[in-house]
Structures are given as C-alpha cells and as structure tokens.
Short mmCIF file of C-alpha atoms and ligand atoms in Angstrom, two decimals:
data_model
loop_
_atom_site.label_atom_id
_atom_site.label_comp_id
_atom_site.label_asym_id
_atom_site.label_seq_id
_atom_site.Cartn_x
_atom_site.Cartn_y
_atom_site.Cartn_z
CA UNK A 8 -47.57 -16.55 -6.46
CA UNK A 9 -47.00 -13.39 -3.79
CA UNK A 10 -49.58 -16.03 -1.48
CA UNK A 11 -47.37 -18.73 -2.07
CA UNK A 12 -44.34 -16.28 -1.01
CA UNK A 13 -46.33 -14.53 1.74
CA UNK A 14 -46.42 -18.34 3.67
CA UNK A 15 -42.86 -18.85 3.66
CA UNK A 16 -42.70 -15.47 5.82
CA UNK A 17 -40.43 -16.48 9.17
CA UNK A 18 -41.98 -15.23 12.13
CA UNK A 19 -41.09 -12.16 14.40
CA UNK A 20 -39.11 -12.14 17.31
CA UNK A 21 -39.70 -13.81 20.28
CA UNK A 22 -38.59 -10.90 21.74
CA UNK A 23 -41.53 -8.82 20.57
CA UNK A 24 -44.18 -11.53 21.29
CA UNK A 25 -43.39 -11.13 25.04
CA UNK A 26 -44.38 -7.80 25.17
CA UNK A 27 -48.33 -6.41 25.11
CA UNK A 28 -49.16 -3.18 23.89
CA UNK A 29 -49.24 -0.30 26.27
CA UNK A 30 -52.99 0.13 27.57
CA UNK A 31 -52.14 4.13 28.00
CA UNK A 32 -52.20 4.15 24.36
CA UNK A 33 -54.83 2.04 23.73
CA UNK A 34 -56.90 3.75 26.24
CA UNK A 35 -55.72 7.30 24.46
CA UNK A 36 -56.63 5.44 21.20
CA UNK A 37 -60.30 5.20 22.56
CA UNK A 38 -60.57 9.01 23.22
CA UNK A 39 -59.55 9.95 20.71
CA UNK A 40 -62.04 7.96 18.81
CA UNK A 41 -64.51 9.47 20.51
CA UNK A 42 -63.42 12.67 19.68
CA UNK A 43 -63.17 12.28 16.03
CA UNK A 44 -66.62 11.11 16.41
CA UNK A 45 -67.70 15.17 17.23
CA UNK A 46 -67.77 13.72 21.32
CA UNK A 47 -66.53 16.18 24.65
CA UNK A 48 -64.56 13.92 26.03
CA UNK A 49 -62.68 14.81 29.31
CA UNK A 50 -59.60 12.92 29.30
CA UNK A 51 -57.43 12.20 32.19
CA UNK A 52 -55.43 10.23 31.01
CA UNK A 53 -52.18 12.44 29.74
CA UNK A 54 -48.42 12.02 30.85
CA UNK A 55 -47.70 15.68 30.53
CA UNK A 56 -47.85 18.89 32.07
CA UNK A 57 -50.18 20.72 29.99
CA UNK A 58 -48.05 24.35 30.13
CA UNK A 59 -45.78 25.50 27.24
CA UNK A 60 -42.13 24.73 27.36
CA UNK A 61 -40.81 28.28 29.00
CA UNK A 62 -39.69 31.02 26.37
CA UNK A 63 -35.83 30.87 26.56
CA UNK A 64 -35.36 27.32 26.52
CA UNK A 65 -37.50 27.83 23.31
CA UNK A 66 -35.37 30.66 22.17
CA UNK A 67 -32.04 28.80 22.74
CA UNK A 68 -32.85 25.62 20.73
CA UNK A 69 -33.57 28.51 18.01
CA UNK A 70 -30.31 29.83 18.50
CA UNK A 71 -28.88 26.68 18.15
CA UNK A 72 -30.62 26.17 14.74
CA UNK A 73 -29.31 29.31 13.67
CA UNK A 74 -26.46 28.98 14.30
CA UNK A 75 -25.95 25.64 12.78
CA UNK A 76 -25.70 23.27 15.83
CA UNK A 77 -27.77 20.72 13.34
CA UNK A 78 -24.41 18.20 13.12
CA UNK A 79 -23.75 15.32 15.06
CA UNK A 80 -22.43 16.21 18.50
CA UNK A 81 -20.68 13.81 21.16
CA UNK A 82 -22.50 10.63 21.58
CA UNK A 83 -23.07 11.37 24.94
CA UNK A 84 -24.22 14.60 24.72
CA UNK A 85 -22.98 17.72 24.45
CA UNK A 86 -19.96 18.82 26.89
CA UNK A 87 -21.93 21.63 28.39
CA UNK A 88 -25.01 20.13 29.02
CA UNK A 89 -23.45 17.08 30.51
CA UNK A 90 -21.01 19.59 32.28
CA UNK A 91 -24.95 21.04 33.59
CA UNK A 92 -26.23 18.13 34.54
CA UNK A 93 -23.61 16.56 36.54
CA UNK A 94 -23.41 20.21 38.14
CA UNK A 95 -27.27 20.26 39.14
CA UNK A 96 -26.51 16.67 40.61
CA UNK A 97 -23.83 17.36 42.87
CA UNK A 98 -25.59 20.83 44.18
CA UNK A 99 -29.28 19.54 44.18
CA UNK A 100 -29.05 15.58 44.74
CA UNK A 101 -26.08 15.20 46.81
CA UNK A 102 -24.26 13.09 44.37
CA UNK A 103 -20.87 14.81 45.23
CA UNK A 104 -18.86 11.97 43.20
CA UNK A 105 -20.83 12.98 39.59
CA UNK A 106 -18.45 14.32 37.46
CA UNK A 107 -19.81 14.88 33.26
CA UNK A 108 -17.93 11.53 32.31
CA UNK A 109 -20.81 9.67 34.29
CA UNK A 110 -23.15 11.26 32.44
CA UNK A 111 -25.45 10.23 29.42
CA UNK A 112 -27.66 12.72 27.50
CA UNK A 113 -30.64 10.75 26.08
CA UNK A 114 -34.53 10.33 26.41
CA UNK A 115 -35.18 9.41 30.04
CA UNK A 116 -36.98 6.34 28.79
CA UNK A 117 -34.35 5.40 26.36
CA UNK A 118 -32.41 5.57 29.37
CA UNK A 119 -34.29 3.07 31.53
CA UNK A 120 -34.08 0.90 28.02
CA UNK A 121 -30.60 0.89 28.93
CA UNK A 122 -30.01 0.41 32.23
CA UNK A 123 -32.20 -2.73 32.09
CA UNK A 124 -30.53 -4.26 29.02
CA UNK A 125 -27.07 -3.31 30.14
CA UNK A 126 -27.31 -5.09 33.47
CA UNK A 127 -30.47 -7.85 32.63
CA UNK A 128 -29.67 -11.02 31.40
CA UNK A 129 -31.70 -14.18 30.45
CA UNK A 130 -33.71 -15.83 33.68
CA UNK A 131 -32.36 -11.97 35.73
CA UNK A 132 -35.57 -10.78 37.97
CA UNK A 133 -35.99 -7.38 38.37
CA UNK A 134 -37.97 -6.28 41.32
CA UNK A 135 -40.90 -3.57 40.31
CA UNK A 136 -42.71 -1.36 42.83
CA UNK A 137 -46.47 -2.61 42.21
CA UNK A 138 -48.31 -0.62 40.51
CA UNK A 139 -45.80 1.05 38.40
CA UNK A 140 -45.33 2.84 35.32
CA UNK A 141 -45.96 0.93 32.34
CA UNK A 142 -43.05 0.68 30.33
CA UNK A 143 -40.66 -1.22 33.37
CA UNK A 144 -42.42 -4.61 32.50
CA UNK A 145 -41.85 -5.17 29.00
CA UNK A 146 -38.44 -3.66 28.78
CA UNK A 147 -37.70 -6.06 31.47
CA UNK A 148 -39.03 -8.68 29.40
CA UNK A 149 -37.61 -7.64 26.15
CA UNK A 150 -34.40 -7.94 27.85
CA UNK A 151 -35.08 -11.63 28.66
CA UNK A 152 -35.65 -10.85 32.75
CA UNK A 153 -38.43 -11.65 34.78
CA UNK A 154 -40.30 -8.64 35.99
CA UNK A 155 -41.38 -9.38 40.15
CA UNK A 156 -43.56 -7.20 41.47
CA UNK A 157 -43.31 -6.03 44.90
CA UNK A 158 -46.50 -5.01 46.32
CA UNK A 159 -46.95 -1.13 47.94
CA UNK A 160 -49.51 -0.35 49.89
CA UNK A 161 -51.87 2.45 49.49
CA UNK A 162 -52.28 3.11 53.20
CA UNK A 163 -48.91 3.88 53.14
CA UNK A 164 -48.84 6.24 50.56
CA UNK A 165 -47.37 3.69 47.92
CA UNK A 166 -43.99 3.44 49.69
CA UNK A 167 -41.63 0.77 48.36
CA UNK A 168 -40.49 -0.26 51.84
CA UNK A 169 -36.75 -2.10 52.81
CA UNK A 170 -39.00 -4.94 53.76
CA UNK A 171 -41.20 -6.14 51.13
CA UNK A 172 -38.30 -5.65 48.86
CA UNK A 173 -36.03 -7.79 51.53
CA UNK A 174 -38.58 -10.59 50.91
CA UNK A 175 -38.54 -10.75 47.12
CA UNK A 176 -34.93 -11.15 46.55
CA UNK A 177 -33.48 -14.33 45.29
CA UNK A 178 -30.54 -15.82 44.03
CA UNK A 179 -31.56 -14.76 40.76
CA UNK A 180 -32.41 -10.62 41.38
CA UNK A 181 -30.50 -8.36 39.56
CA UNK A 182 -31.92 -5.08 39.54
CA UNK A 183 -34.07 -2.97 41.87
CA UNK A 184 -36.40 -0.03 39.96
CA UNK A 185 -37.27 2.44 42.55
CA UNK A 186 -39.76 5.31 41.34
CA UNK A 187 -40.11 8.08 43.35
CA UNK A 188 -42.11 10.49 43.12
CA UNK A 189 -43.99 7.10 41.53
CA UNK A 190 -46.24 7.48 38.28
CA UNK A 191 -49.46 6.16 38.88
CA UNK A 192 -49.57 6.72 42.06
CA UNK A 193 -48.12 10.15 43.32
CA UNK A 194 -46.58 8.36 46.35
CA UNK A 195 -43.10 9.01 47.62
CA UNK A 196 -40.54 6.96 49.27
CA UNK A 197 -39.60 7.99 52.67
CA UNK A 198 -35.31 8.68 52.84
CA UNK A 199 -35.58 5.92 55.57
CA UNK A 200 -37.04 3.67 52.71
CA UNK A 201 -34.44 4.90 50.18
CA UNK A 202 -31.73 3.98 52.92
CA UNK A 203 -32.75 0.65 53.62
CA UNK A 204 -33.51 -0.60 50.05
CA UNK A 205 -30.28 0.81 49.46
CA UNK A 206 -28.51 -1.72 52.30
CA UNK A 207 -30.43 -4.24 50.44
CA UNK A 208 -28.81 -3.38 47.25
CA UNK A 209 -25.04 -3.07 48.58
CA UNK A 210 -25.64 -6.14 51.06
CA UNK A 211 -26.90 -8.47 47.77
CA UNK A 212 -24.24 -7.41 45.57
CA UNK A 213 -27.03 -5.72 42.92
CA UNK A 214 -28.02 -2.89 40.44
CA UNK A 215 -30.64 -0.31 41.76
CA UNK A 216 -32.50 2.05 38.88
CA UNK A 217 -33.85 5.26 40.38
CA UNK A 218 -36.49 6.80 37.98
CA UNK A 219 -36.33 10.38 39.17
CA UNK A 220 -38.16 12.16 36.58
CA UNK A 221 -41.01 13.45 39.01
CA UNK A 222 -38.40 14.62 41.31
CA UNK A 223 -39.84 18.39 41.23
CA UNK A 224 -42.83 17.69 41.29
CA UNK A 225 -43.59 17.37 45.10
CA UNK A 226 -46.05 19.01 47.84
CA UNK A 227 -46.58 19.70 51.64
CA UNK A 228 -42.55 19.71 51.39
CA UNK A 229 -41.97 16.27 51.05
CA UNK A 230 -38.35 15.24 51.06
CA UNK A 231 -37.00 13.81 48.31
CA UNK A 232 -33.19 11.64 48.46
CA UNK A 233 -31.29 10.03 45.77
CA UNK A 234 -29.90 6.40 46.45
CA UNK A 235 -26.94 7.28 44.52
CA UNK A 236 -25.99 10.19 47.31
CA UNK A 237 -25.67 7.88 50.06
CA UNK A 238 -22.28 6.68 51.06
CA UNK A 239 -21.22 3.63 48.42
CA UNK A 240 -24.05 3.81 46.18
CA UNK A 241 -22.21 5.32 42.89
CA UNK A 242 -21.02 1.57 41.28
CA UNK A 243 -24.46 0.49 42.11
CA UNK A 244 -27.23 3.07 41.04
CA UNK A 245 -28.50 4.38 37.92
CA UNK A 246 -29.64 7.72 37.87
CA UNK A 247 -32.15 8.61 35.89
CA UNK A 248 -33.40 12.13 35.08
CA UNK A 249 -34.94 14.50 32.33
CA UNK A 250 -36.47 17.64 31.55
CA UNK A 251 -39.68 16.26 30.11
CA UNK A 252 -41.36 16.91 33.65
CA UNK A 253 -40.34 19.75 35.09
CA UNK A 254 -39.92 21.87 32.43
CA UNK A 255 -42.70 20.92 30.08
CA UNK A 256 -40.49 19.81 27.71
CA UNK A 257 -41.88 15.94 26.67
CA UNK A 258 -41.73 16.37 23.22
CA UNK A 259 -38.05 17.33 23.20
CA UNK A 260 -36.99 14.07 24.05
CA UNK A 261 -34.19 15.32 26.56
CA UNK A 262 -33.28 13.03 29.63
CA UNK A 263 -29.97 11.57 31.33
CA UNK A 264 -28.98 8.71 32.70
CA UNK A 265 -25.93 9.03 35.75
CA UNK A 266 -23.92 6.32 36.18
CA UNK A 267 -19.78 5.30 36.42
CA UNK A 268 -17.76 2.72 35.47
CA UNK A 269 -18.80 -0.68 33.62
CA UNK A 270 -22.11 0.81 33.61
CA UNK A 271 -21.46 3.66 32.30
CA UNK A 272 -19.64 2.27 29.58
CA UNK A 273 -22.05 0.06 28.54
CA UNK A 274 -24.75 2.11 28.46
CA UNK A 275 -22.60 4.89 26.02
CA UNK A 276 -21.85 1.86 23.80
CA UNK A 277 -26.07 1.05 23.64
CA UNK A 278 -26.67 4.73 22.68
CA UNK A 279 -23.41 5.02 20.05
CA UNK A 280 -25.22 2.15 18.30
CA UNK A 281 -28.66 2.49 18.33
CA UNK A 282 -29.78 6.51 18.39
CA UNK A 283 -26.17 7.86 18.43
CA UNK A 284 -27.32 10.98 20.69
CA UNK A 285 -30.32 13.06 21.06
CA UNK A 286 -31.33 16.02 18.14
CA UNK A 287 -28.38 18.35 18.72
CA UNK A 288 -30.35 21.75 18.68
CA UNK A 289 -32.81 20.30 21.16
CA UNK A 290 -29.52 19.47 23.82
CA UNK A 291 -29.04 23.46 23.53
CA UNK A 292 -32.29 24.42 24.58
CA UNK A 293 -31.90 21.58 27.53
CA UNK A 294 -28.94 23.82 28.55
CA UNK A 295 -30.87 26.85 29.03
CA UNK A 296 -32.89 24.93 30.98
CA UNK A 297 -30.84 23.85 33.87
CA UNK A 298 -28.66 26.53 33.70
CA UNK A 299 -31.13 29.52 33.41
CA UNK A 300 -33.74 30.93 35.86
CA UNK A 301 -36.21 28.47 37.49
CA UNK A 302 -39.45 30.26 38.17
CA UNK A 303 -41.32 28.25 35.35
CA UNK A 304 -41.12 25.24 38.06
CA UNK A 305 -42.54 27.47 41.18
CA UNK A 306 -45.09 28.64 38.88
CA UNK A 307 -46.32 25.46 37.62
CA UNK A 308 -46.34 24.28 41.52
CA UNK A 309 -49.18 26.52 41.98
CA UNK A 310 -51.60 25.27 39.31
CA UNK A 311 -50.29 21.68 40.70
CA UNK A 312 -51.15 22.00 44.25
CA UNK A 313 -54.45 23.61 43.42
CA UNK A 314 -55.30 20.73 40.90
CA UNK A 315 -54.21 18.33 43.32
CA UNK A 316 -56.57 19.82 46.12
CA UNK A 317 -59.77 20.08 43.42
CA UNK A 318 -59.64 16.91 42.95
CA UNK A 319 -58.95 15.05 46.11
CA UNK A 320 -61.95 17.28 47.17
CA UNK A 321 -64.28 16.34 44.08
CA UNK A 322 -63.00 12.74 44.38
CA UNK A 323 -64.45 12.71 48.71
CA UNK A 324 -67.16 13.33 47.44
CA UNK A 325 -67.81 10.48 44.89
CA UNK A 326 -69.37 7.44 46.82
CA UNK A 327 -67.53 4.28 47.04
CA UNK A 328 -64.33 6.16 46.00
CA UNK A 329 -61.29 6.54 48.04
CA UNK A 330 -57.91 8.36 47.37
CA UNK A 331 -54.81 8.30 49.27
CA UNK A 332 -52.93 11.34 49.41
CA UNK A 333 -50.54 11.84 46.54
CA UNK A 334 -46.86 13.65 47.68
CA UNK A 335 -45.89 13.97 44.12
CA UNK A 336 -46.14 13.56 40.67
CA UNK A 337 -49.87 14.92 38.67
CA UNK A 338 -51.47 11.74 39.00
CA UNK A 339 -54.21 10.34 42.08
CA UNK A 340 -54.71 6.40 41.95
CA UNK A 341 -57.84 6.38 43.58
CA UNK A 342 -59.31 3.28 44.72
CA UNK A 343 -62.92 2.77 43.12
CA UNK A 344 -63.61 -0.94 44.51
CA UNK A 345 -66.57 0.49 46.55
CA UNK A 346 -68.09 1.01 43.35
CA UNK A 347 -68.56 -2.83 42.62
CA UNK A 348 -66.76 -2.49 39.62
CA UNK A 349 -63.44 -3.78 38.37
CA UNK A 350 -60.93 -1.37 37.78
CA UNK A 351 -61.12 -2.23 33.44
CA UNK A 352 -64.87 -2.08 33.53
CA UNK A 353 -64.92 0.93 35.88
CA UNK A 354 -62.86 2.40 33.32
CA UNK A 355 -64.73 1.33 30.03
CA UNK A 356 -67.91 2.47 31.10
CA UNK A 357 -66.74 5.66 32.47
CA UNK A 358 -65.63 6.65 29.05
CA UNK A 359 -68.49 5.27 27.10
CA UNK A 360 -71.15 6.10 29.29
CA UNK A 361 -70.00 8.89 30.95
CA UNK A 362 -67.30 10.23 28.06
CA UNK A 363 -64.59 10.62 30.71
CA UNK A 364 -60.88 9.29 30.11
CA UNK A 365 -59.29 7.32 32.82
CA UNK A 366 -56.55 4.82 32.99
CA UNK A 367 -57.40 1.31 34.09
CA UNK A 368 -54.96 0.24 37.58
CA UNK A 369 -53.96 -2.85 36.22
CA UNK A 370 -51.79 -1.49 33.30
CA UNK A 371 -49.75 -0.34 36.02
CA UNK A 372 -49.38 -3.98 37.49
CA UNK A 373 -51.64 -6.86 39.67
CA UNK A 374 -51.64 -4.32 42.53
CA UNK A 375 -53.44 -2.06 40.59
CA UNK A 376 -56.51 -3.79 40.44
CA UNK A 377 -59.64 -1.68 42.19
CA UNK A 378 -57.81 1.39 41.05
CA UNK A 379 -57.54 4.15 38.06
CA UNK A 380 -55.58 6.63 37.27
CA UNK A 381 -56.10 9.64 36.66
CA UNK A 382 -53.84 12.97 35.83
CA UNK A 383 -54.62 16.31 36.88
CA UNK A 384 -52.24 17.82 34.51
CA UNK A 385 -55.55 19.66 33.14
CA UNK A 386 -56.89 22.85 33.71
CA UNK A 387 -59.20 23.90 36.69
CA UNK A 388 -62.73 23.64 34.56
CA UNK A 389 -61.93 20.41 32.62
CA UNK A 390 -61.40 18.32 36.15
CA UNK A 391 -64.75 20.21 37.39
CA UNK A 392 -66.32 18.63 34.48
CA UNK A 393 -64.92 15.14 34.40
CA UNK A 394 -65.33 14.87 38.15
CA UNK A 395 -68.76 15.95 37.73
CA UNK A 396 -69.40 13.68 34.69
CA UNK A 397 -67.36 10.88 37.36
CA UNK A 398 -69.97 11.18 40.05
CA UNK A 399 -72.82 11.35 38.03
CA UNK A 400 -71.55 8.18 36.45
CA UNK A 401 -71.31 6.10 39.39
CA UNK A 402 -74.79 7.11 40.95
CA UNK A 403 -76.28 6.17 37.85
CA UNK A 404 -74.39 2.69 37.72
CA UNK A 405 -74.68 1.94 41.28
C1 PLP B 503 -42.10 7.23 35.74
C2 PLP B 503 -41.70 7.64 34.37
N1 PLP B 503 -40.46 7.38 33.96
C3 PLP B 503 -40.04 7.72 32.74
C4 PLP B 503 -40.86 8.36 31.84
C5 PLP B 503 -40.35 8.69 30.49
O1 PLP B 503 -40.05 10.02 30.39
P1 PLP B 503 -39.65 10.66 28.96
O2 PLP B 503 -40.92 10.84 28.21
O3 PLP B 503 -39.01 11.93 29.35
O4 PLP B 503 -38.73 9.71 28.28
C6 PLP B 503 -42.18 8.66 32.23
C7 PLP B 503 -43.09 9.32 31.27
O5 PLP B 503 -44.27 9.37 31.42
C8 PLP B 503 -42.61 8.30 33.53
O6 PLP B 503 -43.84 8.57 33.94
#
C-alpha cells in the first residue's frame, strides 16, 4: 500500500534539478570525515576569519536581548542600522546619493539571491568573473538565467577587465557580477577596470552586482572603488555588503544589499515574503559594529598579511606550484598544473594521502581548472603544517 502510494510521488522542481551541490561542502564533508575518524587533518578550506566576533558587538546583541528587541522589526532592517550603513557608504565608498531608503538589511548571500532573481528572467545571461565564488552559478540558474563565464587571467592578478567582459555581451545579458576583492582568488579589480565595465553597463542598458564583502580585506594598499560611486551608476548597481568578513561575524547572518528605485523595491518585496528580516537582536549588535571603534579590523590585518606572506613563501617553495599574488581576500588560488595532476585529483589525494584540506579550482568555474584553493584564515602553525604535509605530498607523487 505506502509502495503503491510512494510511486505516484510527482517529482521535484525543475528548478532544483539545475542546480549541483556545492563542492565546498562536500569537500568540508570529507574532512570532517576524516576527523571523526580520530585523523589531524589540516584543512584549508574555511570561508571565515578564524578570530572571535569583537567584545562589544557581542555585548550589544546582549543588550538587545535584554532588553527585549526579540520582536519583529522593519522588514528592511532596523532604522538605525540602515541609517549606519547608508552613512558608512556615503563616507567610505563614495556613494554620496545612498540615503537608508536604498538600503536592505539581510544576509549578504540572501542578498545576491535577490538581486539575481529580481532582475533575471528565463533565457537572461549573466556574465561571471571565471573562477568565482560558488554560489553565483546556481542562483543564476535557479533563477532560470544562463550563467557565462568570462575568463580572468591569473597573470593579471584575476582582474575582470572592460574587455573580456565587452566581448561576452549579447542581446540577451542582463546582469554583470563583479567580485572584488574576488573569493577564490584574492585578486582585485583595478578602478580603471571598475570604470570601464561600468561604461559597459550604462552603454548596454544593464544591471551590474558588486559583491563587496572582502572589501577590507586588502594589502600593499590596494585601492579599492565601488561602481555604484561613479557618476550614473545608482539605477544600475547593486551593492552588496556585510559584516560577516570584516568583523568576524559569519554566523550572525548580517549583510546589506544598496540599491534605489524598481530595484530596490523589488528586492524589499523578496525579503517581506520569504525571511521577513534578519534576527532582530543580531541587527543591534551589527550597529555597534559600524558605528563603534574599528581596531578589531587593523588588528586582524596583521595576522592577514603575515599569513598571506607564510604562505606565498611555503607555496615557492613547493615544485611545480605557482601562485599569483593575492591583493585581497584570505584565500591564494595557486596554480598546481606543474604537478601533472588535475586540479580534483590534486585535491583528493592531497587529503587522503597527505590529510590536508584544499578546495578543488573547478568548483569555482572552467577557469579554475589546474588550480586549488586554499584559505589562510588559520593560524601561523596549522599552515606550517599543511604546507609541509603539501610539499611532502607532491615529492612523493611526482
Ligand atoms: C564572495 C562572497 N560573497 C558572498 C558571500 C556570502 O557572505 P555571507 O556568509 O555573509 O552571506 C561569501 C561567503 O563566503 C563570499 O565569499
């Protein structure tokens, strides 16, 4: 009887079925597999900074809970914190026209969720820097779009240029996702780049997303420019921004999208029906963030740039490995091709044979083949170890 019911069953979405699971998870999955299995494994494979979130953002969500801020507030977001934000992005970004009505307090990926269903429609392309972060492509394709990928190049530090953009737009493009500083690759665009993609985007009549959530996170002074502060930009751009990063706050779940108009609009009427707004107490302690003192950033800059230096150094030193310079970001993309391996089986083996966590360059798009990923948000002595563990790997394999 339930068998005879069970076949019946309609099937899921086609929606769903376009989508593959993320292979950051599955490759976290694998660790920590290993690990339950009694294993040391050295995983470099986290999103996160590994610091805690500073005290008095703590201490001000607490507040908050005491105080009974545990209601439903505005949908999007609390006045002050929306008040903040806009604030930070006139004063910081140049986006003199932000005012809080153009603001939206949400997860900075439930953000990009929106932005690309509120302006992607069925047979849309979207043009993606190549490699990029993982989550673009499928909520691209959940939306019904076509993701195109626009190849970067890793002697030029990962740079989505004007031109290779200029040569992927159709009839059909809709939306341009720039990424800068760029998860997996720690490459920045240059403001000329930002300029000229953003002539691309006025001149074709489209929508440009600019994920800024590494925007902190930057060495050797490398300049950072947001499309939406150059001169017409506002109508086109989608801002989007978040805590998670630079405050070590990725569990709180606090982001914002920035945005006017039609845009704007439909975005707020995404969020009202679907997670209404962020956990109330949570947009408190975001507050204290961005309006309090910012030495938690400077401070976690240090550990950063050291990290970063270990393990370009360790990485030279690894035959058959190469590594461009990262600008930004806690992540290196090094390019392992010299190894003879393919970036998946490069990967596989390194963490069963060598029980060191990387990420594969292909879940980050075709132009990630040959490369991994790995993050540095670590400490010191674990990326002495893995590195180690790395090097003796590839002798051994080679
Ligand atoms: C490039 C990029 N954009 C967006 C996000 C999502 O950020 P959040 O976790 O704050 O939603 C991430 C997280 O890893 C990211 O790397």
């Amino acid at each position: 009887m339930t068998a005879e019911r069970t076949k019946t069953m309609k099937g899921l979405s086609a929606r769903v079925g376009r989508v593959l699971p993320s292979e950051t998870v599955r490759i976290s999955g694998l660790v920590a597999e290993k690990r339950r299995q009694g294993i040391d494994v050295v995983s470099f494979a986290a999103g996160e900074p590994d610091f805690p979130t500073p005290e008095h953002v703590r201490e001000a969500a607490k507040k908050a809970l005491d105080e009974g801020k545990t209601r439903y507030v505005p949908a999007p977001g609390v006045p002050e914190l929306r008040e903040a934000v806009a604030k930070k992005h006139v004063e910081e970004n140049g986006m003199a026209e932000t005012r809080p009505e153009h603001v939206l307090v949400t997860p900075s990926k439930q953000a990009i969720a929106y932005a690309i269903l509120a302006t992607v429609d069925h047979g849309d392309e979207v043009l993606l820097p190549d490699p990029c972060w993982v989550s673009y492509d499928p909520l691209v394709r959940l939306a019904g779009g076509t993701p195109v990928y626009v190849p970067l190049d890793a002697e030029d530090g990962f740079r989505m240029r004007p031109e290779p953009v200029a040569e992927h737009i159709t009839g059909k493009t809709k939306l341009v996702v720039m990424n800068s500083p760029s998860n997996p690759t720690g490459g920045m665009d240059l403001p000329a780049d930002v300029r000229g993609v953003a002539e691309l985007v006025q001149d074709h009549g489209l929508y440009l997303l600019s994920d800024e959530i590494y925007e902190h996170v930057r060495y050797g002074g490398a300049e950072h420019l947001s499309p939406a502060s150059l001169p017409g930009m506002t109508d086109h751009t989608v801002t989007v921004n978040g805590l998670s990063k630079s405050f070590s706050m990725t569990g709180w779940r606090i982001g914002w999208a920035i945005a006017s108009g039609e845009l704007m609009k439909a975005m707020g009427k995404l969020q009202s029906h679907t997670i209404t707004h962020p956990t109330s107490f949570a947009q408190y302690g975001a507050l204290a963030a961005l309006t309090g003192p910012k030495d938690f950033i400077a401070e976690m800059m240090v550990a950063f740039e050291r990290r970063r230096r270990l393990v370009l150094d360790l990485l030279a030193e690894i035959p058959g490995v190469t590594c461009a310079e990262p600008r930004g970001a806690f992540y290196v993309f090094p390019d392992i091709s010299g190894t003879g391996m393919d970036a998946m089986t490069f990967a596989e083996r390194l963490l069963e044979e060598g029980d060191v966590g990387v990420t594969p360059g292909p879940a980050f798009g075709p132009g990630g083949e040959g490369h991994v990923r790995i993050s540095y948000a670590t400490s010191d002595e674990r990326i002495r170890e893995g590195l180690a563990r790395m090097k003796r790997f590839v002798s051994q394999a080679g």
